[in-house]
Short mmCIF file of C-alpha atoms and ligand atoms in Angstrom, two decimals:
data_model
loop_
_atom_site.label_atom_id
_atom_site.label_comp_id
_atom_site.label_asym_id
_atom_site.label_seq_id
_atom_site.Cartn_x
_atom_site.Cartn_y
_atom_site.Cartn_z
CA MET U 118 -25.59 17.20 287.01
CA ASN U 119 -29.10 17.60 285.53
CA LEU U 120 -30.15 14.02 285.27
CA LEU U 121 -33.04 13.13 283.15
CA ILE U 122 -34.72 9.70 284.32
CA THR U 123 -37.55 8.51 281.92
CA GLY U 124 -40.12 6.08 283.15
CA GLY U 125 -39.63 7.13 286.78
CA ALA U 126 -43.36 6.65 287.78
CA GLY U 127 -43.06 2.93 286.89
CA PHE U 128 -41.69 -0.01 288.96
CA ILE U 129 -37.97 0.11 288.48
CA GLY U 130 -37.93 3.90 287.63
CA SER U 131 -39.51 4.95 290.97
CA HIS U 132 -36.85 2.87 292.93
CA LEU U 133 -34.04 4.49 290.73
CA VAL U 134 -35.64 8.03 291.19
CA ARG U 135 -35.77 7.52 295.01
CA PHE U 136 -32.25 6.14 295.15
CA PHE U 137 -30.63 9.11 293.10
CA VAL U 138 -32.80 11.81 294.87
CA ASN U 139 -31.67 10.47 298.13
CA LYS U 140 -28.03 9.77 297.44
CA TYR U 141 -27.22 12.76 295.24
CA PRO U 142 -28.82 15.90 296.80
CA GLU U 143 -26.48 18.00 294.59
CA TYR U 144 -28.12 16.60 291.41
CA ARG U 145 -31.25 17.81 289.82
CA ILE U 146 -33.44 14.86 289.07
CA ILE U 147 -36.00 15.32 286.32
CA ASN U 148 -38.49 12.41 286.06
CA LEU U 149 -40.26 12.31 282.68
CA ASP U 150 -43.12 10.00 282.48
CA ALA U 151 -46.28 9.68 280.35
CA LEU U 152 -48.25 8.16 283.19
CA THR U 153 -49.51 5.27 281.09
CA TYR U 154 -51.45 2.47 282.95
CA ALA U 155 -48.12 1.44 284.45
CA GLY U 156 -46.94 4.82 285.78
CA ASN U 157 -48.24 5.64 289.22
CA LEU U 158 -47.20 8.73 291.01
CA SER U 159 -48.05 7.43 294.43
CA ASN U 160 -44.82 5.26 294.08
CA LEU U 161 -43.10 8.42 294.77
CA ARG U 162 -45.09 10.12 297.47
CA ASP U 163 -42.16 10.04 300.03
CA ILE U 164 -39.65 12.05 297.79
CA GLU U 165 -42.08 14.19 295.63
CA SER U 166 -41.47 17.35 297.69
CA LYS U 167 -37.69 17.12 297.76
CA GLN U 168 -35.76 20.16 296.54
CA ASN U 169 -33.68 18.25 293.97
CA TYR U 170 -36.73 16.48 292.22
CA THR U 171 -39.07 17.52 289.47
CA PHE U 172 -41.72 15.56 287.82
CA ILE U 173 -42.70 16.20 284.11
CA ARG U 174 -45.46 14.39 282.41
CA GLY U 175 -44.57 13.75 278.79
CA ASP U 176 -44.33 11.24 276.09
CA VAL U 177 -40.73 10.17 274.93
CA CYS U 178 -42.09 10.08 271.35
CA ASP U 179 -43.03 13.70 271.41
CA PHE U 180 -39.62 14.86 269.82
CA GLY U 181 -40.47 18.59 270.10
CA LYS U 182 -41.12 18.21 273.76
CA MET U 183 -37.95 16.20 274.37
CA CYS U 184 -35.88 18.93 272.63
CA ASP U 185 -37.59 21.58 274.65
CA LEU U 186 -36.99 19.60 277.79
CA PHE U 187 -33.22 19.18 277.04
CA ARG U 188 -32.82 22.77 276.55
CA LYS U 189 -34.97 24.13 279.52
CA HIS U 190 -33.47 21.74 282.03
CA ARG U 191 -29.84 21.71 280.64
CA ILE U 192 -29.61 18.00 280.72
CA ASP U 193 -26.23 16.30 281.07
CA GLY U 194 -27.26 12.68 281.76
CA VAL U 195 -30.03 10.52 280.75
CA ILE U 196 -31.17 7.20 282.33
CA HIS U 197 -33.87 5.86 280.08
CA LEU U 198 -36.29 3.42 281.43
CA ALA U 199 -39.56 4.60 279.86
CA ALA U 200 -41.10 1.64 277.91
CA GLU U 201 -43.93 -0.71 277.43
CA SER U 202 -42.71 -3.65 279.61
CA HIS U 203 -45.19 -6.50 279.70
CA VAL U 204 -44.82 -9.52 277.27
CA ASP U 205 -48.46 -10.43 277.29
CA ARG U 206 -49.43 -6.96 276.26
CA SER U 207 -46.90 -6.99 273.45
CA ILE U 208 -48.56 -10.04 272.12
CA SER U 209 -51.94 -8.52 271.80
CA ASP U 210 -50.70 -4.95 271.04
CA PRO U 211 -47.30 -4.89 269.34
CA PHE U 212 -47.61 -1.55 267.59
CA THR U 213 -47.65 0.33 270.94
CA PHE U 214 -44.32 -1.45 271.90
CA ALA U 215 -42.77 -0.36 268.62
CA ARG U 216 -43.86 3.09 269.09
CA THR U 217 -42.82 3.57 272.64
CA ASN U 218 -39.75 1.38 272.91
CA VAL U 219 -38.14 1.80 269.48
CA MET U 220 -39.45 5.23 268.29
CA GLY U 221 -39.43 6.76 271.78
CA THR U 222 -35.73 5.83 272.34
CA LEU U 223 -34.80 7.14 268.97
CA SER U 224 -36.76 10.38 269.72
CA LEU U 225 -34.67 10.76 273.00
CA LEU U 226 -31.43 9.81 271.38
CA GLN U 227 -31.88 12.53 268.64
CA ALA U 228 -33.04 15.02 271.14
CA ALA U 229 -29.86 14.46 273.30
CA LYS U 230 -27.53 14.52 270.18
CA GLN U 231 -29.08 17.87 269.07
CA TYR U 232 -28.84 19.45 272.35
CA TRP U 233 -25.32 18.22 273.25
CA ASN U 234 -24.18 19.10 269.67
CA GLY U 235 -21.02 17.17 269.62
CA ASP U 236 -19.88 18.31 273.07
CA TRP U 237 -19.76 14.89 274.80
CA GLN U 238 -17.74 15.98 277.87
CA ASP U 239 -19.36 14.64 281.10
CA LYS U 240 -22.44 13.49 279.09
CA ARG U 241 -23.95 10.10 279.52
CA PHE U 242 -26.97 8.33 277.82
CA HIS U 243 -27.64 5.13 279.79
CA HIS U 244 -30.27 2.88 278.16
CA ILE U 245 -31.98 0.24 280.49
CA SER U 246 -32.74 -3.03 278.60
CA THR U 247 -33.54 -6.62 279.24
CA ASP U 248 -32.01 -9.93 279.06
CA GLU U 249 -34.93 -10.94 276.95
CA VAL U 250 -33.22 -9.57 273.79
CA TYR U 251 -30.96 -12.72 273.88
CA GLY U 252 -33.83 -15.10 273.45
CA ALA U 253 -34.14 -18.18 275.46
CA LEU U 254 -31.55 -20.85 276.95
CA ALA U 255 -32.00 -24.53 277.01
CA LEU U 256 -33.21 -26.29 280.03
CA ASP U 257 -30.62 -28.95 279.78
CA LYS U 258 -30.31 -29.69 283.59
CA PRO U 259 -33.98 -29.55 284.65
CA GLU U 260 -33.80 -31.54 287.95
CA GLY U 261 -31.89 -30.81 291.11
CA ASP U 262 -30.55 -27.41 292.20
CA PRO U 263 -29.97 -24.44 289.81
CA PRO U 264 -28.45 -23.68 287.42
CA TYR U 265 -30.86 -25.43 285.26
CA GLY U 266 -28.81 -25.30 282.26
CA SER U 267 -25.13 -25.08 281.11
CA GLU U 268 -25.44 -21.86 279.19
CA PHE U 269 -25.86 -18.20 280.32
CA PHE U 270 -26.42 -14.82 278.55
CA ARG U 271 -23.16 -12.97 278.19
CA GLU U 272 -22.52 -9.42 276.70
CA THR U 273 -21.34 -11.22 273.48
CA THR U 274 -24.44 -13.47 273.12
CA LYS U 275 -26.23 -13.04 269.80
CA TYR U 276 -29.49 -11.07 269.89
CA ASN U 277 -32.47 -13.61 269.23
CA PRO U 278 -35.57 -11.79 270.55
CA HIS U 279 -38.81 -13.99 270.32
CA SER U 280 -41.65 -11.70 271.73
CA PRO U 281 -42.72 -8.27 270.38
CA TYR U 282 -41.49 -6.93 273.58
CA SER U 283 -37.97 -8.29 273.33
CA ALA U 284 -37.90 -7.44 269.55
CA SER U 285 -38.67 -3.83 270.45
CA LYS U 286 -36.11 -3.62 273.25
CA ALA U 287 -33.59 -5.33 270.85
CA ALA U 288 -34.14 -2.65 268.24
CA SER U 289 -33.82 0.16 270.79
CA ASP U 290 -30.50 -1.34 272.09
CA HIS U 291 -29.21 -1.24 268.40
CA PHE U 292 -30.14 2.35 267.98
CA VAL U 293 -28.38 3.33 271.21
CA ARG U 294 -25.21 1.57 269.96
CA ALA U 295 -25.49 3.01 266.60
CA TYR U 296 -25.58 6.63 268.14
CA HIS U 297 -22.35 5.65 269.91
CA ASP U 298 -20.63 4.08 266.77
CA THR U 299 -21.87 6.70 264.30
CA TYR U 300 -21.79 10.07 266.33
CA GLY U 301 -19.66 9.12 269.24
CA MET U 302 -22.41 9.68 271.77
CA PRO U 303 -21.36 8.28 275.31
CA THR U 304 -23.84 5.69 275.63
CA LEU U 305 -24.19 2.72 278.06
CA VAL U 306 -26.56 -0.28 277.53
CA THR U 307 -27.42 -2.49 280.56
CA ASN U 308 -29.41 -5.84 279.95
CA CYS U 309 -31.06 -6.90 283.33
CA SER U 310 -32.84 -10.14 284.42
CA ASN U 311 -36.37 -10.28 285.93
CA ASN U 312 -36.82 -7.72 288.72
CA TYR U 313 -39.10 -8.09 291.72
CA GLY U 314 -39.79 -5.93 294.69
CA PRO U 315 -42.24 -3.34 296.18
CA TYR U 316 -44.39 -1.15 293.67
CA GLN U 317 -44.38 -3.69 290.76
CA PHE U 318 -47.57 -3.51 288.73
CA PRO U 319 -49.98 -6.52 289.58
CA GLU U 320 -49.78 -7.86 286.07
CA LYS U 321 -46.28 -9.39 286.33
CA LEU U 322 -45.94 -12.91 287.95
CA ILE U 323 -44.98 -12.03 291.52
CA PRO U 324 -47.37 -9.13 292.34
CA LEU U 325 -50.13 -10.75 290.43
CA CYS U 326 -49.93 -13.93 292.54
CA ILE U 327 -49.61 -11.92 295.83
CA SER U 328 -52.70 -10.02 294.82
CA ASN U 329 -54.65 -13.14 293.87
CA ILE U 330 -53.67 -15.00 297.02
CA LEU U 331 -54.95 -12.15 299.06
CA LEU U 332 -58.27 -12.19 296.92
CA GLY U 333 -58.56 -15.98 296.97
CA LYS U 334 -58.44 -15.85 293.04
CA PRO U 335 -56.77 -18.49 290.85
CA LEU U 336 -52.90 -18.15 290.22
CA PRO U 337 -52.47 -18.71 286.55
CA ILE U 338 -49.39 -20.71 285.71
CA TYR U 339 -48.56 -20.73 282.01
CA GLY U 340 -47.81 -24.30 280.62
CA LYS U 341 -46.31 -26.61 283.20
CA GLY U 342 -44.80 -23.94 285.36
CA GLU U 343 -41.25 -25.18 284.31
CA ASN U 344 -40.00 -21.94 282.70
CA VAL U 345 -37.02 -20.53 284.48
CA ARG U 346 -36.28 -16.84 285.32
CA ASP U 347 -33.32 -15.27 286.89
CA TRP U 348 -34.66 -13.01 289.75
CA LEU U 349 -33.03 -9.78 290.85
CA TYR U 350 -34.30 -7.70 293.93
CA VAL U 351 -35.07 -4.02 292.39
CA GLU U 352 -32.79 -2.37 294.83
CA ASP U 353 -29.76 -4.35 293.65
CA HIS U 354 -30.61 -3.16 290.14
CA ALA U 355 -30.64 0.38 291.23
CA ARG U 356 -27.36 0.07 292.78
CA ALA U 357 -25.90 -1.52 289.55
CA ILE U 358 -27.32 1.27 287.37
CA ASP U 359 -25.74 3.87 289.67
CA LEU U 360 -22.25 2.25 289.45
CA ILE U 361 -22.47 1.75 285.72
CA PHE U 362 -23.96 5.15 284.92
CA HIS U 363 -21.00 6.70 286.88
CA ARG U 364 -18.14 4.37 286.31
CA GLY U 365 -19.03 2.13 283.26
CA ASN U 366 -17.12 2.39 280.00
CA THR U 367 -19.13 4.34 277.45
CA GLY U 368 -19.92 2.36 274.39
CA ASP U 369 -20.09 -0.81 276.54
CA THR U 370 -22.91 -3.26 277.47
CA TYR U 371 -23.25 -4.84 280.80
CA ASN U 372 -25.40 -7.71 281.92
CA ILE U 373 -26.98 -7.47 285.31
CA GLY U 374 -28.41 -10.67 286.92
CA GLY U 375 -29.14 -12.25 290.18
CA PHE U 376 -27.47 -15.72 289.64
CA ASP U 377 -30.70 -16.86 291.21
CA GLU U 378 -32.76 -19.08 288.77
CA ARG U 379 -36.10 -20.31 289.74
CA LYS U 380 -38.83 -22.25 287.94
CA ASN U 381 -42.12 -20.44 287.99
CA ILE U 382 -44.00 -23.01 289.86
CA ASP U 383 -41.34 -22.97 292.49
CA VAL U 384 -41.66 -19.15 292.81
CA VAL U 385 -45.51 -19.43 293.20
CA ARG U 386 -45.28 -22.13 295.82
CA LEU U 387 -42.87 -19.97 297.80
CA LEU U 388 -45.13 -17.05 297.56
CA ILE U 389 -48.15 -19.09 298.72
CA SER U 390 -46.32 -20.24 301.88
CA THR U 391 -44.81 -16.99 302.60
CA VAL U 392 -48.12 -15.03 302.30
CA ASP U 393 -50.05 -17.84 304.30
CA ARG U 394 -47.25 -17.76 306.98
CA LEU U 395 -47.33 -14.12 307.24
CA LEU U 396 -51.05 -13.93 307.59
CA GLY U 397 -51.05 -16.72 310.22
CA ARG U 398 -53.15 -18.94 307.91
CA PRO U 399 -52.66 -22.82 308.10
CA GLU U 400 -49.79 -24.08 306.04
CA GLY U 401 -50.54 -24.62 302.39
CA MET U 402 -54.11 -23.13 302.64
CA SER U 403 -53.72 -21.42 299.29
CA GLN U 404 -52.03 -24.26 297.35
CA HIS U 405 -55.50 -25.05 295.72
CA LEU U 406 -55.40 -21.61 293.93
CA ILE U 407 -52.62 -23.02 291.57
CA THR U 408 -54.14 -23.22 288.00
CA TYR U 409 -52.40 -24.34 285.08
CA VAL U 410 -53.43 -22.45 281.88
CA THR U 411 -52.59 -22.33 278.27
CA ASN U 412 -49.00 -21.39 277.80
CA ARG U 413 -47.90 -18.01 276.55
CA ALA U 414 -47.33 -17.86 272.80
CA GLY U 415 -43.46 -18.10 272.22
CA HIS U 416 -42.82 -18.55 275.91
CA ASP U 417 -38.95 -18.35 276.46
CA LEU U 418 -37.93 -21.41 278.44
CA ARG U 419 -35.03 -20.17 280.49
CA TYR U 420 -33.21 -16.83 281.27
CA ALA U 421 -29.96 -16.83 283.05
CA ILE U 422 -27.53 -14.01 283.21
CA ASP U 423 -23.69 -14.14 283.67
CA SER U 424 -22.90 -10.74 285.22
CA SER U 425 -19.29 -11.58 285.89
CA LYS U 426 -18.10 -8.60 283.71
CA LEU U 427 -20.01 -6.20 286.11
CA ARG U 428 -18.59 -8.01 289.11
CA ASP U 429 -14.97 -7.96 287.87
CA GLU U 430 -14.90 -4.49 286.33
CA LEU U 431 -16.90 -2.56 289.01
CA GLY U 432 -17.21 -4.83 291.94
CA TRP U 433 -20.99 -5.30 291.73
CA GLN U 434 -22.70 -8.22 293.21
CA PRO U 435 -26.38 -8.77 294.08
CA SER U 436 -26.84 -8.36 297.90
CA THR U 437 -30.33 -9.82 298.39
CA ARG U 438 -30.96 -13.55 298.35
CA PHE U 439 -34.44 -14.47 296.73
CA GLU U 440 -35.95 -15.85 299.83
CA ASN U 441 -35.19 -12.56 301.72
CA GLY U 442 -36.15 -10.40 299.01
CA LEU U 443 -39.44 -12.12 298.43
CA GLU U 444 -40.34 -11.94 301.99
CA THR U 445 -39.50 -8.21 302.07
CA THR U 446 -41.72 -7.78 298.94
CA VAL U 447 -44.63 -9.90 300.28
CA ARG U 448 -44.61 -7.78 303.62
CA TRP U 449 -44.61 -4.75 301.51
CA TYR U 450 -47.64 -5.78 299.67
CA LEU U 451 -49.44 -6.80 302.83
CA ASP U 452 -48.75 -3.54 304.47
CA ASN U 453 -49.66 -1.61 301.35
CA GLN U 454 -52.93 -3.08 300.39
CA ALA U 455 -54.41 0.33 299.77
CA TRP U 456 -51.81 0.67 297.04
CA LEU U 457 -52.93 -2.46 295.38
CA ASP U 458 -56.64 -1.51 295.76
CA ASN U 459 -56.00 1.69 294.18
CA ILE U 460 -54.68 -0.10 291.13
CA THR U 461 -57.35 -2.77 290.88
CA SER U 462 -60.20 -0.18 291.27
CA GLY U 463 -58.38 2.13 288.80
CA ALA U 464 -58.43 5.03 291.35
CA TYR U 465 -54.86 5.77 290.66
CA MET U 466 -55.61 6.85 287.04
CA GLN U 467 -58.05 9.44 288.36
CA TYR U 468 -55.26 11.01 290.42
CA HIS U 469 -53.16 11.24 287.26
CA ALA U 470 -56.00 12.94 285.34
CA GLU U 471 -56.64 15.47 288.04
CA ALA U 472 -53.00 16.23 289.10
CA TYR U 473 -51.16 16.28 286.01
CA ARG U 474 -53.12 17.19 282.80
CA PRO U 475 -50.73 16.85 279.81
CA ARG U 476 -49.55 20.23 278.64
P1 NAD D 693 -43.16 -0.22 284.04
O1 NAD D 693 -44.00 -0.85 283.14
O2 NAD D 693 -43.32 -0.55 285.54
O3 NAD D 693 -42.80 1.21 283.83
C1 NAD D 693 -42.68 1.92 282.70
C2 NAD D 693 -42.85 3.42 282.97
O4 NAD D 693 -42.76 4.01 281.66
C3 NAD D 693 -44.35 3.73 283.39
O5 NAD D 693 -44.19 4.60 284.44
C4 NAD D 693 -44.98 4.31 282.20
O6 NAD D 693 -45.82 5.36 282.52
C5 NAD D 693 -43.73 4.94 281.44
N1 NAD D 693 -44.01 5.11 280.06
C6 NAD D 693 -44.47 4.21 279.06
N2 NAD D 693 -44.53 4.67 277.82
C7 NAD D 693 -44.01 6.03 277.95
C8 NAD D 693 -43.88 6.98 277.19
N3 NAD D 693 -44.22 6.99 275.77
N4 NAD D 693 -43.17 8.18 277.44
C9 NAD D 693 -42.91 8.36 278.76
N5 NAD D 693 -43.03 7.48 279.71
C10 NAD D 693 -43.63 6.25 279.33
O7 NAD D 693 -41.74 -1.04 283.68
P2 NAD D 693 -40.54 -1.50 284.66
O8 NAD D 693 -40.72 -2.90 284.99
O9 NAD D 693 -40.21 -0.61 285.63
O10 NAD D 693 -39.27 -1.40 283.59
C11 NAD D 693 -38.47 -0.29 283.31
C12 NAD D 693 -37.53 -0.56 282.17
O11 NAD D 693 -36.66 -1.58 282.59
C13 NAD D 693 -38.12 -0.93 280.91
O12 NAD D 693 -37.31 -0.23 279.84
C14 NAD D 693 -37.90 -2.33 280.90
O13 NAD D 693 -37.69 -2.86 279.67
C15 NAD D 693 -36.67 -2.49 281.62
N6 NAD D 693 -36.47 -3.83 282.38
C16 NAD D 693 -37.46 -4.37 283.03
C17 NAD D 693 -37.38 -5.51 283.82
C18 NAD D 693 -38.34 -6.03 284.73
O14 NAD D 693 -38.12 -7.32 285.22
N7 NAD D 693 -39.31 -5.30 285.15
C19 NAD D 693 -36.14 -6.22 283.60
C20 NAD D 693 -35.06 -5.84 282.73
C21 NAD D 693 -35.37 -4.58 282.05
P1 TYD D 694 -43.56 -12.00 283.89
O1 TYD D 694 -43.60 -11.42 285.32
O2 TYD D 694 -44.67 -11.53 283.00
O3 TYD D 694 -42.00 -11.52 283.31
P2 TYD D 694 -41.29 -11.85 281.85
O4 TYD D 694 -42.40 -12.46 280.96
O5 TYD D 694 -40.80 -10.56 281.50
O6 TYD D 694 -40.40 -12.89 282.25
O7 TYD D 694 -43.43 -13.49 283.87
C1 TYD D 694 -42.45 -14.20 284.63
C2 TYD D 694 -42.74 -15.66 284.32
O8 TYD D 694 -44.03 -16.13 284.68
C3 TYD D 694 -42.77 -16.00 282.75
O9 TYD D 694 -42.23 -17.30 282.56
C4 TYD D 694 -44.29 -16.10 282.36
C5 TYD D 694 -44.83 -16.55 283.69
N1 TYD D 694 -46.23 -16.13 284.12
C6 TYD D 694 -47.29 -17.06 284.43
O10 TYD D 694 -46.96 -18.35 284.44
N2 TYD D 694 -48.58 -16.69 284.72
C7 TYD D 694 -48.70 -15.24 284.69
O11 TYD D 694 -49.95 -14.96 284.99
C8 TYD D 694 -47.77 -14.40 284.31
C9 TYD D 694 -47.96 -12.89 284.33
C10 TYD D 694 -46.56 -14.81 284.17
#
């Protein structure tokens, strides 16, 4: 198997590349990444010299380069993660999201179609998407224990994206299914809930708050902090992708979620107490950093995934409880403050420029 993983220098991609490189020494794993601000090769230091791993810097929108890559590396399988992934950036710069997420996915699909040329045997195109394509759920049970509402996103839920990010991911999902339905390409689409874990870029809620607690900076909570997300530890996502890539029904969609809903304010409070405890600080020392700020435009109220199809068909379940996964994550950031400093100082971008000039 010559497996192309796109976006492998990003957060989820780097976990997935590591997982596949270690689990499948007989595969050749090709990591294609443009190294945008979100790509960071130091996420992969521990596996970069493995025999079965190759990194290529490139843009998924470069159709000619994608065609060359399929031919040169005789690609049989694709797991496509490369994307612009941050909702706030999509609000200020929607064109970049349409370009990478929609045109980039189309470019990759077409390159795969041309190279595979109708011979679909042992081929797979697995597209990694988000639960945000389904829109937002009501918060009709806001008090007490989760779940905070009676509805869940199912594979059959109608698409109703609200942000430029989720609209671009929705469009890309439709293109992937169109390639299955029109040309017979063996595709898979997975829609996952919010991931967290080591190596997440410190613009997303959890790593941003860890970084700001360490620096004594304000923790910006959008609106009242009542929005709900369904959190999944990133390694559980990697296990689900492995299972679906190998055993899922082609043409199908699978939802992946943690069954672990939390209000943003509860996540931030837990982060504060975890960081302060692990640093031996007095309890609640960083509570004063909580700062309520203007709400995000079009801020989706609640996400909650029903992943029972994946459980019933393929036997997958999340294995990491949020409290445990969060503590592991906080410990990782505390132990790897140089990784954070490299990002906040911009030094990691310099490494990109020197080590991997675009060819
Ligand atoms: P990320 O922003 O951390 O990483 C994205 C990677 O894609 C980066 O390495 C970046 O350099 C690369 N990239 C961007 N544009 C590119 C281009 N034009 N060509 C090649 N590479 C390019 O994102 P992430 O959080 O790891 O998310 C990965 C995928 O999973 C995305 O498709 C995202 O929509 C999806 N997803 C993310 C979450 C989440 O909670 N983070 C949840 C569900 C689904
Ligand atoms: P984020 O990590 O950006 O993921 P997504 O928007 O894909 O769910 O945000 C998670 C939640 O946290 C979301 O409801 C927005 C909120 N949030 C804040 O309140 N403050 C912040 O600074 C950020 C980045 C997010």
